[in-house]
């Protein structure tokens, strides 16, 4: 695949065919008027463009999600053929501008903070080594403050509220939209300097001053107890026998802790806590996004609720974990481990035909399998998973990633 960041052959380069996002790059004399959602560019070369041609894109990374895209304001990109057409610059900058929307999910869900904004922003803007300005639509100051340390790693300049900016800001180059490769991960073959998800994890460790680069290698630290973190959920998809899981972990020799993050959790504090563990367990949900703070070679165990959710869970967290050089285990619960058995008869389509609900769309599927379901693990059935995690920490090939889906085969 051709590197999408290779030098553009013309003054304007747009990729409008990607599944996840539309992106346009402009390479000369860019004039941005945020409050009108207008971006202009002028150059002698614009005469080669189709007369009166404009481009309209919605600069958000969930192009495939029609519901959220309805709430994203479009940005118009227009070439100007004479200098007299161009609005006058109020402020000149000698750096690149990146224009995008925060969308409606980021700020409400920690996974979407990363998948929709932070990882795509890393892909798009890390190449400029801070010499880039962020112009963000749908900006929320509280959310910006929450991730301020990360934004400071990406840009040396203040973040501009795109919707409210009435001045004409001028730049030599602009990227409108964010590149997005997959959920919460990076395709290094398509990024500048071959940035990877390993590089993103390193940036997280630098951003929050995380102490550990590598998990505990039990071959080298045989007297040290490995640490196991259980990410709790107190609303949907709760692990209702969490005490039994703690006891199992302790029986196997882990130092076990239980914790839960929320929208109000201080990111730095939680990141430092997560980084101190070697194994992290959680039922499918946003809390597993904290895997970005784990040390390299740590083990992630995702508990997949009942309802044919294996590949959804895989795409959200398994791929990113593997790409960060973490070891990953996938555990699919049985019908007996789901509290849905208390709500529906066993011959109901909920158990016999989960695909029936998947075909009705995300809301219908999620109402049952994501919102109504809690988990009660069969400790005997789950024990081999924790035993496997210990084996991975004892593996002499400590730096080799592992993605094990075998615990979903039964």
mmCIF file of C-alpha atoms in Angstrom, residues 101-348:
data_model
loop_
_atom_site.group_PDB
_atom_site.id
_atom_site.type_symbol
_atom_site.label_atom_id
_atom_site.label_comp_id
_atom_site.label_asym_id
_atom_site.label_seq_id
_atom_site.Cartn_x
_atom_site.Cartn_y
_atom_site.Cartn_z
ATOM 1 C CA UNK A 101 -14.262 17.450 14.953
ATOM 2 C CA UNK A 102 -14.210 15.891 18.407
ATOM 3 C CA UNK A 103 -17.616 14.379 17.623
ATOM 4 C CA UNK A 104 -20.226 13.405 20.196
ATOM 5 C CA UNK A 105 -18.828 10.141 21.597
ATOM 6 C CA UNK A 106 -15.462 11.393 22.849
ATOM 7 C CA UNK A 107 -15.992 12.818 26.304
ATOM 8 C CA UNK A 108 -18.769 10.317 27.010
ATOM 9 C CA UNK A 109 -16.782 7.110 26.560
ATOM 10 C CA UNK A 110 -13.076 6.553 27.247
ATOM 11 C CA UNK A 111 -12.707 4.133 24.336
ATOM 12 C CA UNK A 112 -13.971 6.752 21.893
ATOM 13 C CA UNK A 113 -11.603 9.342 23.371
ATOM 14 C CA UNK A 114 -8.786 7.214 22.025
ATOM 15 C CA UNK A 115 -10.305 5.480 19.019
ATOM 16 C CA UNK A 116 -12.010 8.544 17.539
ATOM 17 C CA UNK A 117 -9.577 11.325 18.458
ATOM 18 C CA UNK A 118 -6.328 10.633 20.303
ATOM 19 C CA UNK A 119 -4.964 7.751 18.209
ATOM 20 C CA UNK A 120 -6.024 9.339 14.867
ATOM 21 C CA UNK A 121 -4.500 12.648 15.992
ATOM 22 C CA UNK A 122 -1.258 10.811 16.774
ATOM 23 C CA UNK A 123 -1.298 9.221 13.302
ATOM 24 C CA UNK A 124 -1.957 12.548 11.604
ATOM 25 C CA UNK A 125 0.046 15.084 13.603
ATOM 26 C CA UNK A 126 2.902 13.339 15.416
ATOM 27 C CA UNK A 127 5.067 13.779 12.315
ATOM 28 C CA UNK A 128 5.281 17.551 12.945
ATOM 29 C CA UNK A 129 7.010 17.131 16.331
ATOM 30 C CA UNK A 130 4.894 19.806 18.013
ATOM 31 C CA UNK A 131 5.007 22.350 15.179
ATOM 32 C CA UNK A 132 1.316 21.990 14.441
ATOM 33 C CA UNK A 133 -1.829 23.756 15.621
ATOM 34 C CA UNK A 134 -5.035 21.932 16.458
ATOM 35 C CA UNK A 135 -8.309 23.521 15.349
ATOM 36 C CA UNK A 136 -11.043 21.433 16.951
ATOM 37 C CA UNK A 137 -14.749 21.605 16.208
ATOM 38 C CA UNK A 138 -17.250 20.621 18.911
ATOM 39 C CA UNK A 139 -14.586 21.392 21.493
ATOM 40 C CA UNK A 140 -15.383 20.822 25.177
ATOM 41 C CA UNK A 141 -12.987 22.631 27.560
ATOM 42 C CA UNK A 142 -13.417 20.043 30.322
ATOM 43 C CA UNK A 143 -12.483 17.238 27.938
ATOM 44 C CA UNK A 144 -9.495 19.178 26.615
ATOM 45 C CA UNK A 145 -8.297 19.691 30.177
ATOM 46 C CA UNK A 146 -8.682 15.971 30.885
ATOM 47 C CA UNK A 147 -6.292 15.088 28.046
ATOM 48 C CA UNK A 148 -4.210 18.264 28.207
ATOM 49 C CA UNK A 149 -0.937 16.437 28.799
ATOM 50 C CA UNK A 150 -1.452 14.366 25.673
ATOM 51 C CA UNK A 151 -2.317 17.384 23.527
ATOM 52 C CA UNK A 152 0.810 19.102 24.821
ATOM 53 C CA UNK A 153 2.851 16.194 23.448
ATOM 54 C CA UNK A 154 1.296 16.647 20.008
ATOM 55 C CA UNK A 155 1.280 20.445 19.712
ATOM 56 C CA UNK A 156 3.343 23.284 21.141
ATOM 57 C CA UNK A 157 0.470 25.715 20.571
ATOM 58 C CA UNK A 158 -2.929 26.507 22.014
ATOM 59 C CA UNK A 159 -5.927 24.575 20.751
ATOM 60 C CA UNK A 160 -8.315 26.715 18.704
ATOM 61 C CA UNK A 161 -12.092 26.365 19.150
ATOM 62 C CA UNK A 162 -12.934 26.022 15.457
ATOM 63 C CA UNK A 163 -16.662 26.722 15.813
ATOM 64 C CA UNK A 164 -16.108 29.996 17.651
ATOM 65 C CA UNK A 165 -13.095 31.357 15.753
ATOM 66 C CA UNK A 166 -14.177 34.532 13.930
ATOM 67 C CA UNK A 167 -10.737 35.627 12.766
ATOM 68 C CA UNK A 168 -9.185 34.441 9.527
ATOM 69 C CA UNK A 169 -6.186 32.288 10.452
ATOM 70 C CA UNK A 170 -3.571 31.673 7.779
ATOM 71 C CA UNK A 171 -1.192 28.713 7.450
ATOM 72 C CA UNK A 172 1.213 27.380 4.820
ATOM 73 C CA UNK A 173 -0.336 23.917 5.089
ATOM 74 C CA UNK A 174 -3.483 22.338 6.543
ATOM 75 C CA UNK A 175 -4.844 18.841 7.067
ATOM 76 C CA UNK A 176 -8.640 18.715 7.286
ATOM 77 C CA UNK A 177 -9.805 15.535 8.990
ATOM 78 C CA UNK A 178 -7.832 12.832 10.813
ATOM 79 C CA UNK A 179 -6.395 9.645 9.382
ATOM 80 C CA UNK A 180 -7.775 6.565 11.112
ATOM 81 C CA UNK A 181 -6.625 3.026 10.370
ATOM 82 C CA UNK A 182 -8.583 0.795 12.760
ATOM 83 C CA UNK A 183 -10.246 0.894 16.180
ATOM 84 C CA UNK A 184 -7.773 2.202 18.730
ATOM 85 C CA UNK A 185 -4.704 1.141 16.777
ATOM 86 C CA UNK A 186 -2.289 2.085 14.015
ATOM 87 C CA UNK A 187 -1.261 0.571 10.698
ATOM 88 C CA UNK A 188 2.426 1.462 10.689
ATOM 89 C CA UNK A 189 2.720 0.818 6.942
ATOM 90 C CA UNK A 190 0.500 3.856 6.327
ATOM 91 C CA UNK A 191 1.935 6.387 8.771
ATOM 92 C CA UNK A 192 4.778 8.913 8.495
ATOM 93 C CA UNK A 193 8.075 7.601 9.821
ATOM 94 C CA UNK A 194 6.319 4.239 10.196
ATOM 95 C CA UNK A 195 4.861 5.269 13.548
ATOM 96 C CA UNK A 196 3.218 2.269 15.208
ATOM 97 C CA UNK A 197 1.020 1.481 18.179
ATOM 98 C CA UNK A 198 4.208 0.703 20.089
ATOM 99 C CA UNK A 199 5.224 4.326 19.510
ATOM 100 C CA UNK A 200 1.817 5.460 20.745
ATOM 101 C CA UNK A 201 2.240 3.408 23.935
ATOM 102 C CA UNK A 202 5.685 4.923 24.456
ATOM 103 C CA UNK A 203 4.157 8.368 24.054
ATOM 104 C CA UNK A 204 1.594 7.485 26.735
ATOM 105 C CA UNK A 205 4.366 6.452 29.096
ATOM 106 C CA UNK A 206 6.214 9.696 28.440
ATOM 107 C CA UNK A 207 3.051 11.808 28.722
ATOM 108 C CA UNK A 208 2.148 10.480 32.159
ATOM 109 C CA UNK A 209 5.663 9.679 33.458
ATOM 110 C CA UNK A 210 4.905 5.959 33.722
ATOM 111 C CA UNK A 211 7.720 4.080 35.394
ATOM 112 C CA UNK A 212 7.598 0.643 33.800
ATOM 113 C CA UNK A 213 8.478 -0.101 30.192
ATOM 114 C CA UNK A 214 8.206 -3.873 30.645
ATOM 115 C CA UNK A 215 6.039 -6.224 32.683
ATOM 116 C CA UNK A 216 7.530 -8.524 35.312
ATOM 117 C CA UNK A 217 9.429 -11.393 33.743
ATOM 118 C CA UNK A 218 8.954 -14.267 36.189
ATOM 119 C CA UNK A 219 11.959 -16.086 34.719
ATOM 120 C CA UNK A 220 14.183 -13.248 35.901
ATOM 121 C CA UNK A 221 12.130 -12.258 38.984
ATOM 122 C CA UNK A 222 11.020 -15.604 40.382
ATOM 123 C CA UNK A 223 10.525 -14.234 43.921
ATOM 124 C CA UNK A 224 8.362 -11.312 42.823
ATOM 125 C CA UNK A 225 4.592 -11.753 42.737
ATOM 126 C CA UNK A 226 3.005 -10.821 39.429
ATOM 127 C CA UNK A 227 0.309 -8.168 39.803
ATOM 128 C CA UNK A 228 -3.228 -8.684 38.515
ATOM 129 C CA UNK A 229 -5.676 -5.816 37.954
ATOM 130 C CA UNK A 230 -9.396 -6.477 37.554
ATOM 131 C CA UNK A 231 -11.224 -3.604 35.874
ATOM 132 C CA UNK A 232 -14.642 -3.456 37.531
ATOM 133 C CA UNK A 233 -17.875 -2.265 35.932
ATOM 134 C CA UNK A 234 -20.712 -1.060 38.149
ATOM 135 C CA UNK A 235 -23.441 -0.546 35.550
ATOM 136 C CA UNK A 236 -23.766 -2.862 32.566
ATOM 137 C CA UNK A 237 -21.781 -6.069 32.026
ATOM 138 C CA UNK A 238 -20.828 -6.272 35.685
ATOM 139 C CA UNK A 239 -18.643 -9.122 36.888
ATOM 140 C CA UNK A 240 -20.944 -10.117 39.720
ATOM 141 C CA UNK A 241 -18.708 -12.748 41.334
ATOM 142 C CA UNK A 242 -15.629 -10.582 41.293
ATOM 143 C CA UNK A 243 -14.694 -11.764 44.795
ATOM 144 C CA UNK A 244 -14.301 -15.324 43.518
ATOM 145 C CA UNK A 245 -12.057 -14.115 40.709
ATOM 146 C CA UNK A 246 -9.913 -12.252 43.229
ATOM 147 C CA UNK A 247 -9.630 -15.422 45.317
ATOM 148 C CA UNK A 248 -8.639 -17.449 42.243
ATOM 149 C CA UNK A 249 -5.947 -14.954 41.359
ATOM 150 C CA UNK A 250 -4.524 -15.014 44.849
ATOM 151 C CA UNK A 251 -4.613 -18.817 44.866
ATOM 152 C CA UNK A 252 -2.494 -18.837 41.716
ATOM 153 C CA UNK A 253 0.051 -16.463 43.247
ATOM 154 C CA UNK A 254 -1.029 -13.056 41.973
ATOM 155 C CA UNK A 255 -1.072 -9.835 43.932
ATOM 156 C CA UNK A 256 -4.660 -8.822 43.020
ATOM 157 C CA UNK A 257 -6.418 -5.457 43.005
ATOM 158 C CA UNK A 258 -9.829 -4.305 41.774
ATOM 159 C CA UNK A 259 -10.404 -0.840 40.377
ATOM 160 C CA UNK A 260 -12.851 1.048 38.199
ATOM 161 C CA UNK A 261 -12.358 4.107 36.064
ATOM 162 C CA UNK A 262 -15.034 6.643 35.202
ATOM 163 C CA UNK A 263 -15.412 9.741 33.055
ATOM 164 C CA UNK A 264 -14.248 11.781 36.037
ATOM 165 C CA UNK A 265 -11.154 9.710 36.807
ATOM 166 C CA UNK A 266 -7.851 11.584 36.599
ATOM 167 C CA UNK A 267 -6.155 10.042 33.571
ATOM 168 C CA UNK A 268 -2.614 10.426 34.898
ATOM 169 C CA UNK A 269 -3.379 8.855 38.274
ATOM 170 C CA UNK A 270 -5.181 5.904 36.714
ATOM 171 C CA UNK A 271 -2.472 5.461 34.082
ATOM 172 C CA UNK A 272 0.223 5.209 36.746
ATOM 173 C CA UNK A 273 -1.840 2.660 38.650
ATOM 174 C CA UNK A 274 -2.455 0.506 35.544
ATOM 175 C CA UNK A 275 1.215 0.653 34.579
ATOM 176 C CA UNK A 276 2.155 -1.028 37.861
ATOM 177 C CA UNK A 277 0.352 -4.264 36.870
ATOM 178 C CA UNK A 278 1.397 -7.244 34.768
ATOM 179 C CA UNK A 279 -2.034 -8.660 33.906
ATOM 180 C CA UNK A 280 -5.299 -6.802 33.340
ATOM 181 C CA UNK A 281 -8.735 -8.439 33.204
ATOM 182 C CA UNK A 282 -12.002 -6.846 32.190
ATOM 183 C CA UNK A 283 -15.384 -7.587 30.705
ATOM 184 C CA UNK A 284 -15.721 -6.038 27.234
ATOM 185 C CA UNK A 285 -16.115 -2.291 27.637
ATOM 186 C CA UNK A 286 -14.394 1.084 27.660
ATOM 187 C CA UNK A 287 -12.324 0.272 30.758
ATOM 188 C CA UNK A 288 -10.143 -2.044 28.676
ATOM 189 C CA UNK A 289 -8.888 1.020 26.807
ATOM 190 C CA UNK A 290 -6.536 1.414 29.759
ATOM 191 C CA UNK A 291 -4.406 -1.280 28.129
ATOM 192 C CA UNK A 292 -2.565 1.636 26.475
ATOM 193 C CA UNK A 293 -0.904 2.278 29.867
ATOM 194 C CA UNK A 294 0.302 -1.276 30.496
ATOM 195 C CA UNK A 295 4.012 -2.047 30.219
ATOM 196 C CA UNK A 296 5.208 -3.942 27.156
ATOM 197 C CA UNK A 297 4.679 -7.737 27.404
ATOM 198 C CA UNK A 298 1.898 -7.414 29.966
ATOM 199 C CA UNK A 299 -1.138 -9.660 29.517
ATOM 200 C CA UNK A 300 -4.647 -8.459 28.678
ATOM 201 C CA UNK A 301 -7.607 -10.782 29.288
ATOM 202 C CA UNK A 302 -10.865 -9.679 27.728
ATOM 203 C CA UNK A 303 -13.999 -11.424 28.995
ATOM 204 C CA UNK A 304 -16.405 -11.509 26.063
ATOM 205 C CA UNK A 305 -20.114 -11.520 26.992
ATOM 206 C CA UNK A 306 -22.502 -14.019 25.439
ATOM 207 C CA UNK A 307 -24.102 -13.137 22.114
ATOM 208 C CA UNK A 308 -21.652 -13.686 19.251
ATOM 209 C CA UNK A 309 -19.551 -10.681 20.312
ATOM 210 C CA UNK A 310 -16.200 -12.369 19.716
ATOM 211 C CA UNK A 311 -15.197 -10.370 16.642
ATOM 212 C CA UNK A 312 -16.491 -7.061 17.952
ATOM 213 C CA UNK A 313 -14.392 -7.574 21.066
ATOM 214 C CA UNK A 314 -11.441 -8.646 18.935
ATOM 215 C CA UNK A 315 -11.534 -5.514 16.781
ATOM 216 C CA UNK A 316 -11.885 -3.128 19.698
ATOM 217 C CA UNK A 317 -9.163 -4.413 22.025
ATOM 218 C CA UNK A 318 -7.302 -7.497 20.781
ATOM 219 C CA UNK A 319 -5.788 -5.855 17.711
ATOM 220 C CA UNK A 320 -4.554 -2.814 19.622
ATOM 221 C CA UNK A 321 -3.119 -4.988 22.393
ATOM 222 C CA UNK A 322 -1.174 -7.115 19.939
ATOM 223 C CA UNK A 323 0.013 -4.039 18.043
ATOM 224 C CA UNK A 324 1.391 -2.623 21.330
ATOM 225 C CA UNK A 325 3.397 -5.820 21.998
ATOM 226 C CA UNK A 326 1.072 -6.946 24.758
ATOM 227 C CA UNK A 327 0.006 -10.569 25.156
ATOM 228 C CA UNK A 328 -3.727 -11.028 24.732
ATOM 229 C CA UNK A 329 -6.229 -13.698 25.822
ATOM 230 C CA UNK A 330 -9.846 -13.830 24.659
ATOM 231 C CA UNK A 331 -12.356 -15.585 26.992
ATOM 232 C CA UNK A 332 -15.920 -16.071 25.722
ATOM 233 C CA UNK A 333 -18.447 -16.826 28.430
ATOM 234 C CA UNK A 334 -20.995 -19.627 28.127
ATOM 235 C CA UNK A 335 -24.769 -19.238 28.424
ATOM 236 C CA UNK A 336 -24.519 -20.426 32.017
ATOM 237 C CA UNK A 337 -22.116 -17.578 32.842
ATOM 238 C CA UNK A 338 -24.543 -14.957 31.541
ATOM 239 C CA UNK A 339 -27.306 -13.405 33.645
ATOM 240 C CA UNK A 340 -29.445 -13.424 30.502
ATOM 241 C CA UNK A 341 -30.521 -16.909 31.641
ATOM 242 C CA UNK A 342 -32.445 -15.152 34.421
ATOM 243 C CA UNK A 343 -34.305 -12.980 31.912
ATOM 244 C CA UNK A 344 -35.099 -15.231 28.948
ATOM 245 C CA UNK A 345 -36.113 -18.905 28.505
ATOM 246 C CA UNK A 346 -33.312 -21.055 27.174
ATOM 247 C CA UNK A 347 -35.142 -21.723 23.899
ATOM 248 C CA UNK A 348 -35.435 -17.976 23.195
#
